Amino acid sequence: MSGIYIHVPFCRKKCSYCDFHFSTSFSSYRSQMIAAISDELKERLIELSDTEPQTIYFGGGTPSILEKEELKALIQPIFDKYPQEQFLEITLEANPEDITKESLVNWKELGINRLSIGIQSFKESDLIWMNRAHTLEESRKCVDLAKKAGFSSISLDLIYGLPELTLNEWRQHIDEIISLDISHISAYCLTVEKGTLLEKKVRNKIIQIPNEDFIIEQYKLLVSKLDNVDIEQYEISNFAKKGCQSIHNSNYWSGQKFIGVGPSAHSFDGKTRRWNIANNAIYLKRSAWYEEEYLTDNERWNEYILTRLRTTKGINTEELKNLFEIDNQFLLTKEECIKQNWLIEENNCIRLTQEGQLRADYIASEFVKL
Ligand SMILES: C[S@@+](CC[C@H](N)C(=O)[O-])C[C@H]1O[C@@H](n2cnc3c(N)ncnc32)[C@H](O)[C@@H]1O
Ligand code: SF4
């Protein structure tokens, strides 16, 4: 099992909260970039020769900006090497403004069978301060269009902890997402990322972020309301109907091999980590355009703990013992976290309780080996 991630570094607008890698002024080198990513893919598929890739994930940036022929240039090298039927899941991150009857037909024809749509909020004024390129009406329409075009695997992205979002509004957002009857939801807590317009506005007190207790209340409401309608949490930010968990992301969290192509994309093969440079011009020149690092034992341990801890399956302690030497520090940290009701240990697994999920980054940092 393995996966292929393709990063498309273009966006129509710069969302005020986002620090992912993208450019909004790419028309002069658009075709060059597609050719370069396609070339990287052709060169690097060999790295997967000891595995059977099962998933393709177009992320970004905004891959739904691309024309059919551009997407084809990125997917065809994969189908030239592997039969299309081998791929259980081919996801495209799609922004609501790009979802039309025509684009949906094109995506289907290319073999895309899963859409991850960035809704973010069901409040028009949020979409404005976020500088999103779509209206609320487009967000509402696109899910229906996608279903009518035959997409049964649809995931929607939402953000909570938004400034001025009341608990009642958040409840309505959750109800609206439930009423859309889709199979998967990713809900992220708003993070104020360095260098974003949001950060500047928070610093200058133009925008105020809600306090932690209120954010926790929103998170708990989300988990319980989704649970009531059998949309199960399987990772801190990810929820799915039975059998509809993202295969690509689940493989990533269980440490499977993947290659990532395109500027800023990461790759991992169990032993080595690679980062492509998050700079379009340098990526195109192909000189000093990636870094690679052979993981030390401590880094392998950290990678293992960090990816698994966020999932509801948690860490399998038998597997952990087989792969690593368990030291006293780990046992002490584990016992302390269990005492605090942050971790639970059962059936050879340790996993976060809901209280633990609210402090996942802190708990993970306690297990990290430097
Ligand atoms: C890299 S974005 C790409 C998706 C697509 N371009 C879009 O905007 O819908 C993936 C998701 O990360 C989430 N995200 C990005 N920045 C975030 C932030 N600062 N805080 C919380 N969630 C964020 C958004 O929900 C977004 O849909
Ligand atoms: S949230 Fe999506 S559309 Fe907005 S800037 Fe980030 S990647 Fe681009």
Coordinates of C-alpha atoms and ligand atoms in Angstrom, one line a residue:
M1 CA 0.0 0.0 0.0
S2 CA 1.2 3.5 -0.7
G3 CA -0.1 6.9 -1.8
I4 CA 0.7 9.7 -4.2
Y5 CA 0.2 13.3 -3.2
I6 CA 0.2 16.0 -5.9
H7 CA 0.5 19.6 -4.7
V8 CA -1.0 22.3 -7.0
P9 CA 0.5 25.6 -5.9
F10 CA -2.1 28.0 -7.3
C11 CA -5.0 29.9 -5.7
R12 CA -7.5 32.4 -7.0
K13 CA -7.3 34.5 -3.8
K14 CA -5.2 34.6 -0.7
C15 CA -7.4 33.5 2.2
S16 CA -6.6 35.6 5.3
Y17 CA -5.9 32.6 7.6
C18 CA -4.0 30.3 5.3
D19 CA -0.2 29.6 5.3
F20 CA -0.2 26.7 2.9
H21 CA 2.1 27.0 -0.1
F22 CA 0.4 28.7 -3.1
S23 CA 0.7 31.7 -5.4
T24 CA -2.1 33.9 -6.8
S25 CA -0.1 35.3 -9.7
F26 CA 0.9 32.3 -11.7
S27 CA -0.5 32.9 -15.2
S28 CA 3.0 33.5 -16.7
Y29 CA 4.4 30.1 -15.6
R30 CA 1.2 28.0 -15.3
S31 CA 2.0 25.6 -18.1
Q32 CA 5.6 25.3 -17.1
M33 CA 4.6 24.4 -13.6
I34 CA 2.2 21.6 -14.7
A35 CA 4.9 20.2 -17.0
A36 CA 7.5 20.3 -14.1
I37 CA 5.1 18.5 -11.7
S38 CA 4.3 16.0 -14.3
D39 CA 8.0 15.4 -15.0
E40 CA 8.7 15.0 -11.3
L41 CA 6.0 12.4 -11.1
K42 CA 7.3 10.4 -14.0
E43 CA 10.8 10.4 -12.4
R44 CA 9.7 9.5 -9.0
L45 CA 7.0 6.8 -9.5
I46 CA 9.9 4.3 -9.4
E47 CA 10.2 5.0 -5.7
L48 CA 6.9 3.1 -5.3
S49 CA 8.0 0.1 -7.2
D50 CA 8.0 -2.2 -4.1
T51 CA 4.4 -1.2 -3.2
E52 CA 1.0 -1.0 -4.8
P53 CA -0.2 2.6 -4.8
Q54 CA -3.9 2.8 -3.9
T55 CA -4.6 6.4 -3.5
I56 CA -4.0 9.7 -5.3
Y57 CA -4.6 13.0 -3.6
F58 CA -4.7 16.3 -5.4
G59 CA -4.1 19.0 -2.8
G60 CA -3.1 22.6 -2.6
G61 CA -3.4 25.3 -3.2
T62 CA -6.4 24.8 -5.3
P63 CA -6.2 21.9 -7.7
S64 CA -9.8 22.5 -8.9
I65 CA -8.5 25.6 -10.7
L66 CA -6.9 23.4 -13.3
E67 CA -8.4 22.7 -16.7
K68 CA -9.1 19.1 -17.6
E69 CA -6.0 18.8 -19.8
E70 CA -3.8 20.1 -17.0
L71 CA -5.2 17.6 -14.5
K72 CA -4.8 14.9 -17.2
A73 CA -1.1 15.8 -17.6
L74 CA -0.7 15.1 -13.8
I75 CA -2.7 11.9 -13.6
Q76 CA -1.9 10.1 -16.9
P77 CA 1.8 9.3 -16.0
I78 CA 0.3 7.3 -13.0
F79 CA -2.2 5.5 -15.2
D80 CA 0.6 4.8 -17.8
K81 CA 2.4 2.8 -15.1
Y82 CA -0.5 1.4 -13.0
P83 CA -4.0 0.2 -14.0
Q84 CA -6.5 2.8 -13.0
E85 CA -8.7 0.1 -11.3
Q86 CA -5.9 -0.3 -8.7
F87 CA -6.7 3.1 -7.2
L88 CA -9.3 2.8 -4.6
E89 CA -9.5 6.5 -3.9
I90 CA -8.6 9.5 -6.1
T91 CA -9.3 12.8 -4.3
L92 CA -9.5 16.3 -5.6
E93 CA -9.6 19.2 -3.2
A94 CA -12.2 21.4 -4.8
N95 CA -13.2 25.0 -4.0
P96 CA -17.0 25.7 -4.3
E97 CA -16.5 28.3 -7.1
D98 CA -14.9 25.7 -9.3
I99 CA -17.7 23.2 -9.0
T100 CA -19.9 23.3 -12.1
K101 CA -21.8 20.7 -14.1
E102 CA -19.0 20.8 -16.7
S103 CA -16.0 20.5 -14.3
L104 CA -17.7 17.6 -12.4
V105 CA -18.1 15.7 -15.7
N106 CA -14.4 16.3 -16.5
W107 CA -13.3 15.1 -13.1
K108 CA -15.4 12.0 -13.3
E109 CA -13.9 11.2 -16.7
L110 CA -10.4 11.6 -15.3
G111 CA -11.1 9.0 -12.7
I112 CA -11.5 11.3 -9.7
N113 CA -13.9 9.5 -7.3
R114 CA -13.7 11.7 -4.2
L115 CA -14.1 15.4 -3.6
S116 CA -12.9 17.3 -0.6
I117 CA -14.7 20.6 -0.7
G118 CA -13.6 23.7 1.2
I119 CA -16.8 25.1 2.7
Q120 CA -15.1 26.6 5.8
S121 CA -18.2 28.4 7.1
F122 CA -21.9 28.8 6.4
K123 CA -21.9 32.4 7.4
E124 CA -21.6 34.9 4.5
S125 CA -19.7 37.5 6.7
D126 CA -17.1 34.9 7.6
L127 CA -16.5 34.1 3.9
I128 CA -15.8 37.9 3.4
W129 CA -13.3 38.4 6.2
M130 CA -11.7 35.1 5.2
N131 CA -11.3 36.5 1.7
R132 CA -12.8 33.3 0.2
A133 CA -13.5 33.3 -3.5
H134 CA -17.0 31.8 -3.2
T135 CA -20.4 32.9 -1.9
L136 CA -22.5 31.0 0.6
E137 CA -25.0 30.3 -2.3
E138 CA -22.2 28.6 -4.2
S139 CA -21.2 26.5 -1.2
R140 CA -24.8 25.4 -0.8
K141 CA -25.3 24.5 -4.4
C142 CA -22.0 22.7 -5.1
V143 CA -22.8 19.7 -2.9
D144 CA -26.0 19.1 -4.7
L145 CA -24.3 19.5 -8.1
A146 CA -21.6 17.0 -7.1
K147 CA -24.1 14.4 -5.9
K148 CA -26.1 14.8 -9.1
A149 CA -23.0 14.3 -11.1
G150 CA -22.5 10.9 -9.4
F151 CA -20.0 11.7 -6.7
S152 CA -20.9 9.6 -3.7
S153 CA -17.7 10.2 -1.7
I154 CA -17.7 13.8 -0.7
S155 CA -15.9 15.4 2.2
L156 CA -16.5 18.9 3.5
D157 CA -14.0 21.2 5.3
L158 CA -15.3 23.4 8.1
I159 CA -13.4 25.7 10.5
Y160 CA -14.6 26.4 14.1
G161 CA -13.2 28.8 16.7
L162 CA -14.0 31.6 14.3
P163 CA -14.2 35.2 15.6
E164 CA -17.7 36.2 16.5
L165 CA -19.1 32.8 15.8
T166 CA -21.8 32.1 18.5
L167 CA -22.5 28.7 19.8
N168 CA -25.9 28.8 18.2
E169 CA -24.4 29.7 14.8
W170 CA -21.9 26.8 15.1
R171 CA -24.8 24.5 16.0
Q172 CA -26.6 25.6 12.9
H173 CA -23.4 25.0 10.8
I174 CA -23.2 21.5 12.1
D175 CA -26.9 20.9 11.5
E176 CA -26.5 22.2 7.9
I177 CA -23.6 20.0 7.2
I178 CA -25.5 17.0 8.6
S179 CA -28.5 17.9 6.4
L180 CA -26.3 17.8 3.3
D181 CA -25.9 14.1 4.0
I182 CA -22.3 13.6 2.9
S183 CA -19.9 10.8 3.9
H184 CA -17.0 12.7 5.4
I185 CA -16.3 15.9 7.4
S186 CA -13.0 17.5 8.3
A187 CA -13.4 20.2 10.9
Y188 CA -10.4 22.2 11.9
C189 CA -9.9 24.7 14.8
L190 CA -8.9 28.1 13.4
T191 CA -5.1 28.5 13.8
V192 CA -3.6 31.9 13.7
E193 CA -0.6 31.3 11.4
K194 CA 2.5 33.5 11.4
G195 CA 2.7 35.9 8.5
T196 CA -1.0 35.8 7.6
L197 CA -3.4 38.7 7.4
L198 CA -5.4 37.1 10.2
E199 CA -2.3 37.2 12.5
K200 CA -1.8 40.9 11.7
K201 CA -5.4 41.7 12.5
V202 CA -5.3 39.7 15.7
R203 CA -2.1 41.5 16.7
N204 CA -3.7 44.9 16.0
K205 CA -6.8 43.9 17.9
I206 CA -9.0 44.2 14.8
I207 CA -10.1 40.6 15.1
Q208 CA -10.5 38.8 18.4
I209 CA -10.1 35.0 18.7
P210 CA -12.6 33.3 21.1
N211 CA -11.2 32.1 24.4
E212 CA -10.1 28.4 24.8
D213 CA -13.1 27.3 26.9
F214 CA -15.5 28.5 24.2
I215 CA -13.5 26.7 21.5
I216 CA -13.6 23.5 23.6
E217 CA -17.4 23.9 23.9
Q218 CA -17.7 24.1 20.0
Y219 CA -15.4 21.1 19.6
K220 CA -17.5 19.0 22.1
L221 CA -20.7 20.0 20.4
L222 CA -19.3 19.0 17.0
V223 CA -18.2 15.5 18.3
S224 CA -21.4 14.8 20.1
K225 CA -23.8 16.0 17.3
L226 CA -21.9 14.0 14.6
D227 CA -21.8 11.0 16.8
N228 CA -25.6 11.2 17.2
V229 CA -26.0 10.7 13.5
D230 CA -23.4 7.9 13.2
I231 CA -20.7 10.1 11.7
E232 CA -17.8 8.7 13.7
Q233 CA -14.6 10.6 14.7
Y234 CA -11.5 8.6 13.5
E235 CA -8.9 11.4 14.0
I236 CA -9.1 14.6 15.9
S237 CA -10.3 16.7 12.9
N238 CA -11.8 13.9 10.8
F239 CA -15.2 12.3 10.9
A240 CA -16.9 9.7 8.6
K241 CA -19.8 7.5 8.1
K242 CA -19.0 3.8 8.5
G243 CA -16.6 2.6 5.7
C244 CA -16.1 6.2 4.4
Q245 CA -12.8 7.1 6.2
S246 CA -10.2 8.7 3.9
I247 CA -7.9 5.8 2.7
H248 CA -5.2 8.3 1.7
N249 CA -5.1 10.0 5.1
S250 CA -5.5 6.8 7.1
N251 CA -2.6 5.2 5.2
Y252 CA -0.5 8.3 6.1
W253 CA -1.5 8.1 9.8
S254 CA -0.5 4.4 9.9
G255 CA 2.9 5.2 8.5
Q256 CA 2.5 3.8 4.9
K257 CA 4.8 5.0 2.2
F258 CA 3.9 8.0 0.0
I259 CA 5.5 10.3 -2.5
G260 CA 4.5 13.9 -2.7
V261 CA 5.2 15.9 -5.9
G262 CA 5.0 19.6 -6.6
P263 CA 6.4 22.6 -4.6
S264 CA 6.2 22.1 -0.8
A265 CA 5.1 18.5 -1.1
H266 CA 6.5 16.0 1.5
S267 CA 7.4 12.4 1.0
F268 CA 8.0 9.5 3.5
D269 CA 9.1 5.9 3.0
G270 CA 9.4 4.8 6.6
K271 CA 13.1 5.7 6.8
T272 CA 13.6 8.9 4.8
R273 CA 11.7 12.1 4.8
R274 CA 11.8 14.5 1.8
W275 CA 10.5 18.1 1.4
N276 CA 10.2 19.8 -1.9
I277 CA 11.0 23.5 -1.6
A278 CA 8.0 25.8 -1.0
N279 CA 9.0 28.2 -3.7
N280 CA 7.6 28.0 -7.2
A281 CA 10.6 29.7 -9.0
I282 CA 13.2 27.5 -7.4
Y283 CA 11.1 24.4 -7.9
L284 CA 10.9 25.2 -11.6
K285 CA 14.7 25.7 -11.8
R286 CA 15.3 22.3 -10.2
S287 CA 18.4 23.4 -8.4
A288 CA 18.6 22.8 -4.7
W289 CA 14.8 22.2 -4.9
Y290 CA 14.4 19.6 -2.2
E291 CA 15.9 18.4 1.1
E292 CA 16.1 14.8 2.3
E293 CA 16.8 13.4 5.7
Y294 CA 17.4 9.9 6.9
L295 CA 15.5 9.6 10.2
T296 CA 17.4 8.9 13.3
D297 CA 15.9 6.3 15.8
N298 CA 14.4 9.2 17.8
E299 CA 12.9 10.8 14.8
R300 CA 11.3 7.5 13.7
W301 CA 9.9 7.2 17.2
N302 CA 8.5 10.8 17.1
E303 CA 7.0 10.3 13.7
Y304 CA 5.4 7.1 14.9
I305 CA 3.9 8.7 18.0
L306 CA 2.8 11.9 16.3
T307 CA 0.9 10.3 13.4
R308 CA -0.9 7.6 15.5
L309 CA -1.8 9.6 18.6
R310 CA -4.2 11.8 16.8
T311 CA -6.3 8.9 15.5
T312 CA -9.1 7.3 17.5
K313 CA -7.4 3.9 17.0
G314 CA -4.4 5.3 18.9
I315 CA -1.0 3.6 19.4
N316 CA -0.8 -0.2 19.4
T317 CA 1.5 -0.9 22.3
E318 CA 2.5 -4.4 21.0
E319 CA 3.6 -2.9 17.7
L320 CA 5.4 -0.2 19.5
K321 CA 7.3 -2.8 21.6
N322 CA 8.2 -4.7 18.4
L323 CA 9.5 -1.6 16.6
F324 CA 11.2 0.4 19.4
E325 CA 12.8 -0.1 22.8
I326 CA 10.4 1.2 25.4
D327 CA 12.1 3.2 28.0
N328 CA 11.1 4.3 31.5
Q329 CA 10.4 7.8 30.5
F330 CA 7.7 6.6 28.1
L331 CA 6.0 4.5 30.8
L332 CA 6.1 7.4 33.3
T333 CA 4.6 9.9 30.8
K334 CA 1.9 7.3 29.8
E335 CA 1.0 6.7 33.5
E336 CA 0.8 10.4 34.2
C337 CA -1.4 11.0 31.2
I338 CA -3.7 8.2 32.2
K339 CA -3.9 9.7 35.7
Q340 CA -4.9 13.1 34.2
N341 CA -7.6 11.3 32.2
W342 CA -5.9 12.3 28.9
L343 CA -5.1 8.8 27.8
I344 CA -6.8 5.5 28.1
E345 CA -5.2 2.1 27.7
E346 CA -7.2 -0.9 26.7
N347 CA -6.8 -3.9 24.3
N348 CA -3.1 -3.2 23.8
C349 CA -3.8 0.3 22.6
I350 CA -3.3 3.7 24.1
R351 CA -5.5 6.5 22.8
L352 CA -6.6 10.0 23.7
T353 CA -9.7 10.6 25.7
Q354 CA -11.8 13.6 24.7
E355 CA -10.0 15.6 27.4
G356 CA -6.7 14.4 25.8
Q357 CA -7.8 15.3 22.3
L358 CA -8.2 18.9 23.5
R359 CA -4.5 18.9 24.5
A360 CA -3.2 16.6 21.8
D361 CA -0.2 18.7 20.8
Y362 CA 1.0 19.1 24.4
I363 CA 0.6 15.4 25.1
A364 CA 2.5 14.5 21.9
S365 CA 5.3 16.8 22.8
E366 CA 5.6 15.0 26.2
F367 CA 6.4 11.8 24.3
V368 CA 8.8 13.3 21.9
K369 CA 12.4 12.3 22.1
L370 CA 15.0 15.0 21.4
Ligands
LIG1 C1 -4.8 23.8 2.3 S1 -6.4 24.0 2.4 C2 -6.8 23.5 0.8 C3 -8.2 23.4 0.5 C4 -8.8 24.4 -0.6 N1 -7.8 25.1 -1.2 C5 -9.8 25.3 0.1 O1 -9.4 26.4 0.4 O2 -10.9 24.9 0.3 C6 -7.0 22.6 3.4 C7 -7.9 23.0 4.5 O3 -7.1 23.4 5.6 C8 -7.9 24.2 6.5 N2 -7.1 25.4 6.9 C9 -6.2 26.1 6.2 N3 -5.7 27.0 7.0 C10 -6.2 26.9 8.2 C11 -6.1 27.6 9.5 N4 -5.2 28.6 9.6 N5 -6.8 27.2 10.5 C12 -7.7 26.2 10.4 N6 -7.9 25.5 9.3 C13 -7.2 25.8 8.2 C14 -9.1 24.7 5.7 O4 -10.3 24.1 6.2 C15 -8.9 24.1 4.3 O5 -10.0 23.7 3.6
SF4_2 S1 -7.5 28.0 2.1 FE1 -7.3 27.0 0.1 S2 -8.0 28.6 -1.4 FE2 -7.5 29.7 0.5 S3 -5.4 30.3 0.3 FE3 -5.4 28.4 1.4 S4 -5.1 26.8 -0.2 FE4 -5.8 28.7 -1.2

